[in-house]
Coordinates of C-alpha atoms and ligand atoms in Angstrom, one line a residue:
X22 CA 116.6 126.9 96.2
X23 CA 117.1 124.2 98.8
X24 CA 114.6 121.6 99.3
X25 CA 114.3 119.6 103.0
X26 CA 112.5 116.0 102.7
X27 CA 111.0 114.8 105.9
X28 CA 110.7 111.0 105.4
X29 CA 112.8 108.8 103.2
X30 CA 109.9 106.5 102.5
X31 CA 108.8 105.5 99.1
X32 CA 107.4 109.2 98.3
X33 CA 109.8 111.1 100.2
X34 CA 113.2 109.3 98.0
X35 CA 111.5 109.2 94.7
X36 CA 110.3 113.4 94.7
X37 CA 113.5 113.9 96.7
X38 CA 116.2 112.1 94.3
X39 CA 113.4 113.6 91.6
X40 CA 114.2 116.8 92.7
X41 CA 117.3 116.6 92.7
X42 CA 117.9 115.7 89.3
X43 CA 116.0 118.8 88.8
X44 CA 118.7 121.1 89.9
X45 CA 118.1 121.6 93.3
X46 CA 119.9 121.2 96.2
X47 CA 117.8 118.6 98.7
X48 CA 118.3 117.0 101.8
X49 CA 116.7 114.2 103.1
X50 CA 115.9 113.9 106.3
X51 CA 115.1 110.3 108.1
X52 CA 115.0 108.9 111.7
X53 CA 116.5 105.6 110.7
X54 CA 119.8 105.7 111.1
X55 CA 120.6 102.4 109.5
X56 CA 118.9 103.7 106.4
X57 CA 120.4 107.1 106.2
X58 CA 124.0 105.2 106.2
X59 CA 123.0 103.4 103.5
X60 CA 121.3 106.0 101.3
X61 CA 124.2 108.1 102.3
X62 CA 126.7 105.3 100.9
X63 CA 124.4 105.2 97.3
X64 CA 122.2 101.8 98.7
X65 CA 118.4 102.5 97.6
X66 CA 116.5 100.0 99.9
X67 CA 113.3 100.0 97.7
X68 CA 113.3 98.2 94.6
X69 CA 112.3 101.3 91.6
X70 CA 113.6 101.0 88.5
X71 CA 116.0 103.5 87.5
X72 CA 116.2 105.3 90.9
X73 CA 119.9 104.2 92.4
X74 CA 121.4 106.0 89.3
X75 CA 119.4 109.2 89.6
X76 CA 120.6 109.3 93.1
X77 CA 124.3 108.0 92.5
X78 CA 124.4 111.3 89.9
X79 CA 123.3 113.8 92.4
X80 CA 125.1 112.8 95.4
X81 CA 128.0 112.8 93.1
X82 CA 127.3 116.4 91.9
X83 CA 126.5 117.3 95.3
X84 CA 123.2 118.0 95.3
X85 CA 121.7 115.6 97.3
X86 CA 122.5 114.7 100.6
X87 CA 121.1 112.7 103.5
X88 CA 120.8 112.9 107.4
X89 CA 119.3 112.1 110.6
X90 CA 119.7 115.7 111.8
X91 CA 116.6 118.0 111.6
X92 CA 118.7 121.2 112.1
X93 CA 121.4 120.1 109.1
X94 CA 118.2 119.4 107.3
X95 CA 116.0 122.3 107.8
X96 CA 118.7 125.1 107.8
X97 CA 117.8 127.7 105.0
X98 CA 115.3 125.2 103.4
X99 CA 112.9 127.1 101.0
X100 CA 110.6 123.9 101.3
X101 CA 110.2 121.4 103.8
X102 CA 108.2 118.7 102.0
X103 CA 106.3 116.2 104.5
X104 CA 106.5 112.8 103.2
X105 CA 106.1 110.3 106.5
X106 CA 103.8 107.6 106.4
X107 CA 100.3 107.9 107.2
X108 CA 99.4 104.0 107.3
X109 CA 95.6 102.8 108.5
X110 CA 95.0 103.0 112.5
X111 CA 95.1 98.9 113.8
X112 CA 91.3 98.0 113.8
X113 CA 90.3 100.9 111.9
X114 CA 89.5 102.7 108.0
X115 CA 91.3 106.0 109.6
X116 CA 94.8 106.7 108.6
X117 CA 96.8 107.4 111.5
X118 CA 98.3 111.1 111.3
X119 CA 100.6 110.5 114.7
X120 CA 103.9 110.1 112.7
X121 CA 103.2 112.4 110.6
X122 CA 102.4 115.6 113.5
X123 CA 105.3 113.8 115.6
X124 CA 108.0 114.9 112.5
X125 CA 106.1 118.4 112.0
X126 CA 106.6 119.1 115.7
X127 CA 110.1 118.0 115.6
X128 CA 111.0 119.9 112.4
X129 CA 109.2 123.6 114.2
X130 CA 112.0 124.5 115.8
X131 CA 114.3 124.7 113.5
X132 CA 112.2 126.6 110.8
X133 CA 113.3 129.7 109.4
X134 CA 110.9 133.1 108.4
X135 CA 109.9 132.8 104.9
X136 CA 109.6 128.4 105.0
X137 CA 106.9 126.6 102.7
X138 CA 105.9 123.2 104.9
X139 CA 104.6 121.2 101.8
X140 CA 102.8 118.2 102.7
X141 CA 103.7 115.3 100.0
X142 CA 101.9 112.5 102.8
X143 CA 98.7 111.1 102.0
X144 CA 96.4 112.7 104.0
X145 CA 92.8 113.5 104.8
X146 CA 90.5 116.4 104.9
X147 CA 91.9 119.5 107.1
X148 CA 95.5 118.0 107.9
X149 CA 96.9 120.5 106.7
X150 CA 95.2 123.1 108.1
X151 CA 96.0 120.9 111.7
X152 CA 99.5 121.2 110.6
X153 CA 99.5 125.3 110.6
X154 CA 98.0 125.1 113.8
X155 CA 100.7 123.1 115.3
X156 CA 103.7 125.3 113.6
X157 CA 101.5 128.9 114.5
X158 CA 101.1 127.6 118.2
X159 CA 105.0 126.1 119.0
X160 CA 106.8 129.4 117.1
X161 CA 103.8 132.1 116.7
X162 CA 106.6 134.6 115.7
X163 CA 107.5 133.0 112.7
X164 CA 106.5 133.7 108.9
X165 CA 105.5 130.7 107.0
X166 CA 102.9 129.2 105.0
X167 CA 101.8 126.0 104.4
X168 CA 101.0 123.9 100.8
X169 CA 99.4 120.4 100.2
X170 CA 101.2 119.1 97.1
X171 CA 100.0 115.4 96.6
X172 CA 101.7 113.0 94.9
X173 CA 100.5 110.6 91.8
X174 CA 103.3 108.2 91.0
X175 CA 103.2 104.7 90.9
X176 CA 105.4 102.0 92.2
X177 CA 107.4 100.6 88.9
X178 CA 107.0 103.6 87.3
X179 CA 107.6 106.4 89.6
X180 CA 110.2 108.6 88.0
X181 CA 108.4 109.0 84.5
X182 CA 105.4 109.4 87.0
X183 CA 107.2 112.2 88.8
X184 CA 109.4 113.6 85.4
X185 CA 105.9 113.3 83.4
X186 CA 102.9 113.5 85.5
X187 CA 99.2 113.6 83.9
X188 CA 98.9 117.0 86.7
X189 CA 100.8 118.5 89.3
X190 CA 98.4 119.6 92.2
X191 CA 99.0 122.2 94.9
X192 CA 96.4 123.3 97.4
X193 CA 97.5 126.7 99.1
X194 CA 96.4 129.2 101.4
X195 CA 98.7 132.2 100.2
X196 CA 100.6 133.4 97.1
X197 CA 103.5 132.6 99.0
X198 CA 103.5 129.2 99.0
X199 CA 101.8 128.6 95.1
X200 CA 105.0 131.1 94.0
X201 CA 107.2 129.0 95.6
X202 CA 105.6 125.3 94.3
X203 CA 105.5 127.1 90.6
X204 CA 109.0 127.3 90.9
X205 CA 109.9 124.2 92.2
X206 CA 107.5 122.3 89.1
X207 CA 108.8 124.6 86.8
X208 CA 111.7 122.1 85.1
X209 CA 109.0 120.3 84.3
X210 CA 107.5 122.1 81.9
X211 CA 104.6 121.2 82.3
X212 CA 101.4 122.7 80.0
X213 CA 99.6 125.4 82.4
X214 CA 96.1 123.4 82.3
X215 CA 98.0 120.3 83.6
X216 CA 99.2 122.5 87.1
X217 CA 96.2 122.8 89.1
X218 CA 96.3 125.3 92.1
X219 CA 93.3 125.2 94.3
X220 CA 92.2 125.3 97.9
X221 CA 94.4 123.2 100.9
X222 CA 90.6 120.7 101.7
X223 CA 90.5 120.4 97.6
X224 CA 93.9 119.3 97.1
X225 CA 93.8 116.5 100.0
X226 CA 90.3 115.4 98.6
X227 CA 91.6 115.2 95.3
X228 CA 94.5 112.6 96.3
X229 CA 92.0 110.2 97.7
X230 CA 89.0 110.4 95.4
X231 CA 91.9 109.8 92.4
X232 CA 92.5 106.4 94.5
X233 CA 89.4 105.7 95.1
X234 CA 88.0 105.8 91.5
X235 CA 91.4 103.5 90.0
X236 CA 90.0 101.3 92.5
X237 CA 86.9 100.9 92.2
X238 CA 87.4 100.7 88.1
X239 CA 90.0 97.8 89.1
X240 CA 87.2 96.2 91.7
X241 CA 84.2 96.9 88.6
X242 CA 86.2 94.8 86.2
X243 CA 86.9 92.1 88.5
X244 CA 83.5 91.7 89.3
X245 CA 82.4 91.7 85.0
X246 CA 85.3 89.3 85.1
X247 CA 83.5 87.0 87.8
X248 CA 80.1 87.8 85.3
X249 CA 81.7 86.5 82.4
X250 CA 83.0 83.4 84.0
X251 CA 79.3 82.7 84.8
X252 CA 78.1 83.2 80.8
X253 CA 80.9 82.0 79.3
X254 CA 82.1 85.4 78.0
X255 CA 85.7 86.2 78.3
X256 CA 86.7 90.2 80.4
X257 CA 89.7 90.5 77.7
X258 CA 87.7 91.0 75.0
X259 CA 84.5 92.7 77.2
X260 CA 86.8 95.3 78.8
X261 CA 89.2 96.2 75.7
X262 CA 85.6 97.1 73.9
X263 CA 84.2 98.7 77.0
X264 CA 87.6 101.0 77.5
X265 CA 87.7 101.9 73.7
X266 CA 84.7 104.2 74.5
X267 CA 86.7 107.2 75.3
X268 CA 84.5 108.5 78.4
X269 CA 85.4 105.2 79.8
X270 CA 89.3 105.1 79.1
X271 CA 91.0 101.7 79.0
X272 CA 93.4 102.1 81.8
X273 CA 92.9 99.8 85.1
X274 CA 90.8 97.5 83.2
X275 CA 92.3 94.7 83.9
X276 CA 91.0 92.1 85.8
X277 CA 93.3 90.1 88.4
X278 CA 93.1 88.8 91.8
X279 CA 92.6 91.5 93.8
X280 CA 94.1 95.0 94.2
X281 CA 96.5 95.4 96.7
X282 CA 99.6 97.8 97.4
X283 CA 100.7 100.5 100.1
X284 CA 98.2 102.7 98.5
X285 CA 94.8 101.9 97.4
X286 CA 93.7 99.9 100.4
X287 CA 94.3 102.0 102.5
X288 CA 93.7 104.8 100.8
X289 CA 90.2 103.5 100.1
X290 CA 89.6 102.4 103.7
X291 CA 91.0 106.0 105.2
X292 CA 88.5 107.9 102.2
X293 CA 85.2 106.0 103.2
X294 CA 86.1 106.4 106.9
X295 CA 86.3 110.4 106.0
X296 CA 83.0 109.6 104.6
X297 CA 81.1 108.5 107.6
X298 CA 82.9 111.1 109.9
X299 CA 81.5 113.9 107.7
X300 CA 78.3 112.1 107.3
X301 CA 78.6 111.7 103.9
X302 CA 79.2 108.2 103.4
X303 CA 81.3 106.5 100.3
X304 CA 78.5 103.6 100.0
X305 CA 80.5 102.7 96.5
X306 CA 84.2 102.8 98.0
X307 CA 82.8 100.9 101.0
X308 CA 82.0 98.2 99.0
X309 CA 84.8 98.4 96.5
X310 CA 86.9 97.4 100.1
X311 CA 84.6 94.6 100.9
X312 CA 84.4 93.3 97.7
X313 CA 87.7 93.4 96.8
X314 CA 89.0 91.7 100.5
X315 CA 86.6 88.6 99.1
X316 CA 88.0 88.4 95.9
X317 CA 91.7 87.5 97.4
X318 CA 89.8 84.6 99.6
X319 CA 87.9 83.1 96.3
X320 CA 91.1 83.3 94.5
X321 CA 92.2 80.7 96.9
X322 CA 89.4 78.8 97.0
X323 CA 89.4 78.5 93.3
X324 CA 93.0 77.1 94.0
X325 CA 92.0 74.4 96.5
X326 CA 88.5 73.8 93.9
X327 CA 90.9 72.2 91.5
X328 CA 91.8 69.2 94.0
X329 CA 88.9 66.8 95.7
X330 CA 92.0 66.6 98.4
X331 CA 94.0 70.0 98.4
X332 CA 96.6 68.2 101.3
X333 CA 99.7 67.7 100.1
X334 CA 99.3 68.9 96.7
X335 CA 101.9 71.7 95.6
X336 CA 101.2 75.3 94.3
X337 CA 103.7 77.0 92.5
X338 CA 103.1 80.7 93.0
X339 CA 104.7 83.3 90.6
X340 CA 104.7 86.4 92.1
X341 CA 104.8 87.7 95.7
X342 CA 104.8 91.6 94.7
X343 CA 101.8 93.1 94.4
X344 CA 102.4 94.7 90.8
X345 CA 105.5 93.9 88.9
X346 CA 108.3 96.3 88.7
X347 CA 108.3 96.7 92.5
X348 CA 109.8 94.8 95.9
X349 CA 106.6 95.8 97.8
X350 CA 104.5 93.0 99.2
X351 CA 102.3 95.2 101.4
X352 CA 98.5 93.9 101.2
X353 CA 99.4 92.0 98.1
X354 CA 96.9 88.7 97.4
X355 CA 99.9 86.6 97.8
X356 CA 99.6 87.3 101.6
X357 CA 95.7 86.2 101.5
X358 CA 96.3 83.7 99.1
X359 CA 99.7 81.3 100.1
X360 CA 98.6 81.0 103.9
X361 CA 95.1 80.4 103.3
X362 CA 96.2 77.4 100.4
X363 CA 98.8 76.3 103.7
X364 CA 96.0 76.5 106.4
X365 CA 94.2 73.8 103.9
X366 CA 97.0 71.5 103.5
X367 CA 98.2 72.5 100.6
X368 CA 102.5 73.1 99.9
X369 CA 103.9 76.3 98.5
X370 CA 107.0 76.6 96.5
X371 CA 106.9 80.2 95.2
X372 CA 109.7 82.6 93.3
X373 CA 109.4 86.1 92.4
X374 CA 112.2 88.4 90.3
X375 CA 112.1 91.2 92.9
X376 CA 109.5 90.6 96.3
X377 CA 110.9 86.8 98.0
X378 CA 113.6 89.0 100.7
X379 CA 110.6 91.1 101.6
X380 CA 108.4 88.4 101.3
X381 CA 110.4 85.8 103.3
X382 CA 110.0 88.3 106.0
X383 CA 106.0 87.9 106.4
X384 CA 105.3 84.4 104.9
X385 CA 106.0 81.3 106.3
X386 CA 106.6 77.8 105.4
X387 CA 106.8 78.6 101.5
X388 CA 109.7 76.8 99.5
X389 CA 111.6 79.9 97.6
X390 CA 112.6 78.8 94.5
X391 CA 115.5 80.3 92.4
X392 CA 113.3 80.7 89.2
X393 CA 109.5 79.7 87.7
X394 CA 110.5 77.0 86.2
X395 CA 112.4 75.7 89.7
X396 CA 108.9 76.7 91.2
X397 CA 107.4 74.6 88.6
X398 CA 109.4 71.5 89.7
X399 CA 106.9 68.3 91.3
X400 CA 104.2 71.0 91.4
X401 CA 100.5 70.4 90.9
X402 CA 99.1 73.6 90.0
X403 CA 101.1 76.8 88.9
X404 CA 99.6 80.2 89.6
X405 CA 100.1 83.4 88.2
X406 CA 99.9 86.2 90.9
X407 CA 101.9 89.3 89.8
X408 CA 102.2 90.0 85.7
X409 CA 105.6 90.2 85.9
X410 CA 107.2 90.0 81.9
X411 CA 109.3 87.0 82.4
X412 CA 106.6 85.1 83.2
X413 CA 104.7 86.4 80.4
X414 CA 107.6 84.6 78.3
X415 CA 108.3 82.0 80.2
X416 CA 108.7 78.8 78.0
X417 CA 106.0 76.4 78.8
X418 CA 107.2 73.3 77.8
X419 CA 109.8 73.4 80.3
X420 CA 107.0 74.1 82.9
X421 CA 105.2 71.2 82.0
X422 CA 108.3 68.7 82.0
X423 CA 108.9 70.2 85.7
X424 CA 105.3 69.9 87.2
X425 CA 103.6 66.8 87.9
X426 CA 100.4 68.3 87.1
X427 CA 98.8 69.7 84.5
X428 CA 96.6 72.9 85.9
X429 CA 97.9 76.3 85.1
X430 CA 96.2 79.3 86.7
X431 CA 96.5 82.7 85.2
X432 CA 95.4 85.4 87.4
X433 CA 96.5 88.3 85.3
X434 CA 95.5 86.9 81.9
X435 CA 99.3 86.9 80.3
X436 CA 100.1 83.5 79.2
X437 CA 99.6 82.9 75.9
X438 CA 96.9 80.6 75.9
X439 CA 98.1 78.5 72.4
X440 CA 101.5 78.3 74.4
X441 CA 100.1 76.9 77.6
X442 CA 97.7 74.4 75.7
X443 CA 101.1 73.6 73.0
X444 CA 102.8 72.3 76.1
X445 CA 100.1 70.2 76.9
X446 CA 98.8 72.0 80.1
X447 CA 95.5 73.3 81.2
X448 CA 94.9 77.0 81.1
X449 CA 92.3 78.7 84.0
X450 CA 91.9 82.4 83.6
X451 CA 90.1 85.1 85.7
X452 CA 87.1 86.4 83.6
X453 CA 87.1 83.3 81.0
X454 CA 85.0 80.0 81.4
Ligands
UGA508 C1 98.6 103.9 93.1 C2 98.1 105.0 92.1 O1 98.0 104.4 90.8 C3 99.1 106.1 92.0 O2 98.6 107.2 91.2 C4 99.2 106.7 93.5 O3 100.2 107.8 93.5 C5 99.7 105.6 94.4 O4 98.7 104.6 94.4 C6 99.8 106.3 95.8 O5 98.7 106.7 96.3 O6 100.9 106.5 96.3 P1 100.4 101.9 93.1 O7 99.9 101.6 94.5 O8 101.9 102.0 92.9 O9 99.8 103.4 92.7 O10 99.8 100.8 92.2 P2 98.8 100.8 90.9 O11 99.6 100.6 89.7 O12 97.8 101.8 91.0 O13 98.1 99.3 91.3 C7 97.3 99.2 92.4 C8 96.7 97.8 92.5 O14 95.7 97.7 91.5 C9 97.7 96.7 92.2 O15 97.4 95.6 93.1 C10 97.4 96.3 90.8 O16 97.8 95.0 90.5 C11 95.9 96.5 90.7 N1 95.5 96.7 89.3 C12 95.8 97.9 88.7 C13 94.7 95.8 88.7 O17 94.4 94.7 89.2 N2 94.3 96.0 87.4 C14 94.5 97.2 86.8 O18 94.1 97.3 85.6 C15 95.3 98.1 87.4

């Protein structure tokens, strides 16, 4: 079986190198040619963990392979899997499918009779169905079918994600292409009630309502957290109880300072735009956006709040990335957070493990600091932003002999609060009084 990736994104590499490792022969296809010369030399420009090996193996086995050629791509593919971006339109919810029909009509040509085009891009209600019609109109003669397999894996943990997943969804419109999908899952092993096979609209609505209900549970707990704050209750101890209920689960109950990622904003904002254009509107995700876009602002504003005169005082920021485990700054609350704390006076000396490359790249006039405790140094407030597990053990008397203030801020409820207090420094959490 021979597998073609279209798009060396995130998705595409991780199922692709997954794949791979699987047994079968892929070849990913990209048109950055910068990045196809590095993947080809064994250089994984995302940060994943464990993914540079899985892909050093297979191109040393020979069964991965990369290139900038459709045809060398394409040529007697089983699959084609579709993985470009589908990122939100400037100045709208909608996602913007350009990229995504631009590499379908580029790929046509070269398809051959029998060819599943699997669409692994996050995309909305009747994509596919656009895509057939694209493929049927440039080469009516040919024999193919088409396939919506969406993908669940989550940056930091995408190749147990792709290896293990909770389900493996495929929407089809033929026998053709669910024969082929089985075949392609079946190293997994997967259970039979965990592979779902349903209709091409199902499949893409199941992708974004799974989204859109891990972020709203993320966006309900952050707004209990603002409650307890309020009554002088404490969201570790209300959402551990609330998420022992079964029905309830406690996954993605943790309160923080904002959800943010390549994924659920703008997965959110492309599902309630689906909403309104179907005239069914998503009233709850619509606010889940709103409310969650706020929270980043406060989270600020509880920064400056400390200080009578923010100007010139120093925030120490750990974490850049939006989630640990992962290079990606995209729509993380660092990007809300640092400039609106600059725009107010305030200085920035910031470090993160994995994210300050990326994040040099879109935030300005931050100090970059070599380690938390260098971030520490002359600051007067350190703030927690990513739960990444060094700082979770990061020794707090050093922080305090480096800062020259006392005012820790916690924004993923990790320190140890005896630890923080031992040292002599003042712990703020989100969800605690
Ligand atoms: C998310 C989904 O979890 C994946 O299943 C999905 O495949 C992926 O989007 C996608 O559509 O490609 P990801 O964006 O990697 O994965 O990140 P998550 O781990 O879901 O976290 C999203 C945001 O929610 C982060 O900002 C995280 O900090 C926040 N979060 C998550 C919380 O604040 N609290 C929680 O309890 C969980």
């Amino acid at each position: 079986m021979k597998i073609a990736m279209i798009g060396t994104g995130y998705v595409g590499l991780v199922s692709g190198v997954c794949f791979s490792d699987c047994g079968f022969s892929v070849c990913c296809l990209d048109i950055d040619e910068e990045k196809i010369a590095d993947l080809k030399q064994g250089k994984v420009p995302i940060y994943e963990p464990g993914l540079d090996e899985i892909l050093k193996r297979n191109k040393e086995a020979g069964r991965l392979s990369f290139t900038t050629e459709p045809m060398a791509a394409i040529k007697d593919a089983d699959a084609v899997f579709m993985a470009v971006g589908t990122p939100s339109r400037p100045g709208g919810g909608e996602a913007d499918l350009s990229f995504l029909f631009a590499a379908v009509r580029s790929i046509t040509p070269h398809l051959e009779d029998g060819v599943v085009v699997v669409t692994k891009s996050t995309v909305v209600v009747s994509t596919n169905q656009r895509i057939y019609d694209i493929i049927s109109d440039l080469r009516p003669e040919l024999k193919f079918s088409v396939a919506s397999n969406p993908e669940f894996l989550r940056e930091g943990a995408a190749i147990k994600d792709f290896m293990e997943p909770d389900r493996v969804v495929i929407g089809v419109h033929d026998e053709q292409g669910e024969a082929l999908l089985r075949q392609l899952y079946a190293p997994l092993n997967l259970p039979d009630e965990r592979f779902v096979v349903t209709s091409l609209e199902n499949a893409e609505l199941i992708k974004y309502a799974s989204n859109a209900f891990l972020a709203m549970k993320v966006t309900f707990i952050n707004e209990v957290a603002n409650l307890c704050e309020m009554v002088g209750g404490d969201v570790l101890e209300v959402s551990r109880a609330i998420g022992l209920d079964n029905r309830i689960g406690r996954k993605f109950l943790n309160a923080g300072p904002g959800m943010g990622g390549s994924c659920f904003p703008k997965d959110t904002r492309a599902y309630a735009a689906t909403g309104v254009k179907y005239r069914a509107p998503q009233r709850l995700i619509e606010t889940v956006i709103q409310v969650n876009e706020t929270r980043k602002i406060n989270m600020a504003d509880r920064i400056l709040d400390v200080f009578e005169k923010p100007i010139n005082k120093t925030a120490a920021i750990l974490g850049i990335a939006f989630k640990p485990d992962t290079d990606d700054v995209r729509e993380a609350p660092s990007l809300t957070i640092i400039p609106r704390l600059i725009e107010n006076g305030m200085k920035v000396r910031a470090y993160d493990p994995e994210a300050m490359e990326v994040g040099k790249t879109v935030l300005d006039d931050v100090s970059w600091c070599e380690s938390a405790v260098e971030a520490a140094r002359g600051a007067d407030i350190l703030v927690v932003l990513t739960e990444w597990g060094e700082f979770a053990a990061i020794d707090m008397s050093e922080v305090a002999s480096a800062m020259a203030g006392d005012i820790i801020f916690d924004t993923r409820n990790i320190l140890p609060a005896e630890k923080v207090s031992g040292a002599g420094l003042k712990l703020m959490r989100v969800g605690a009084a």
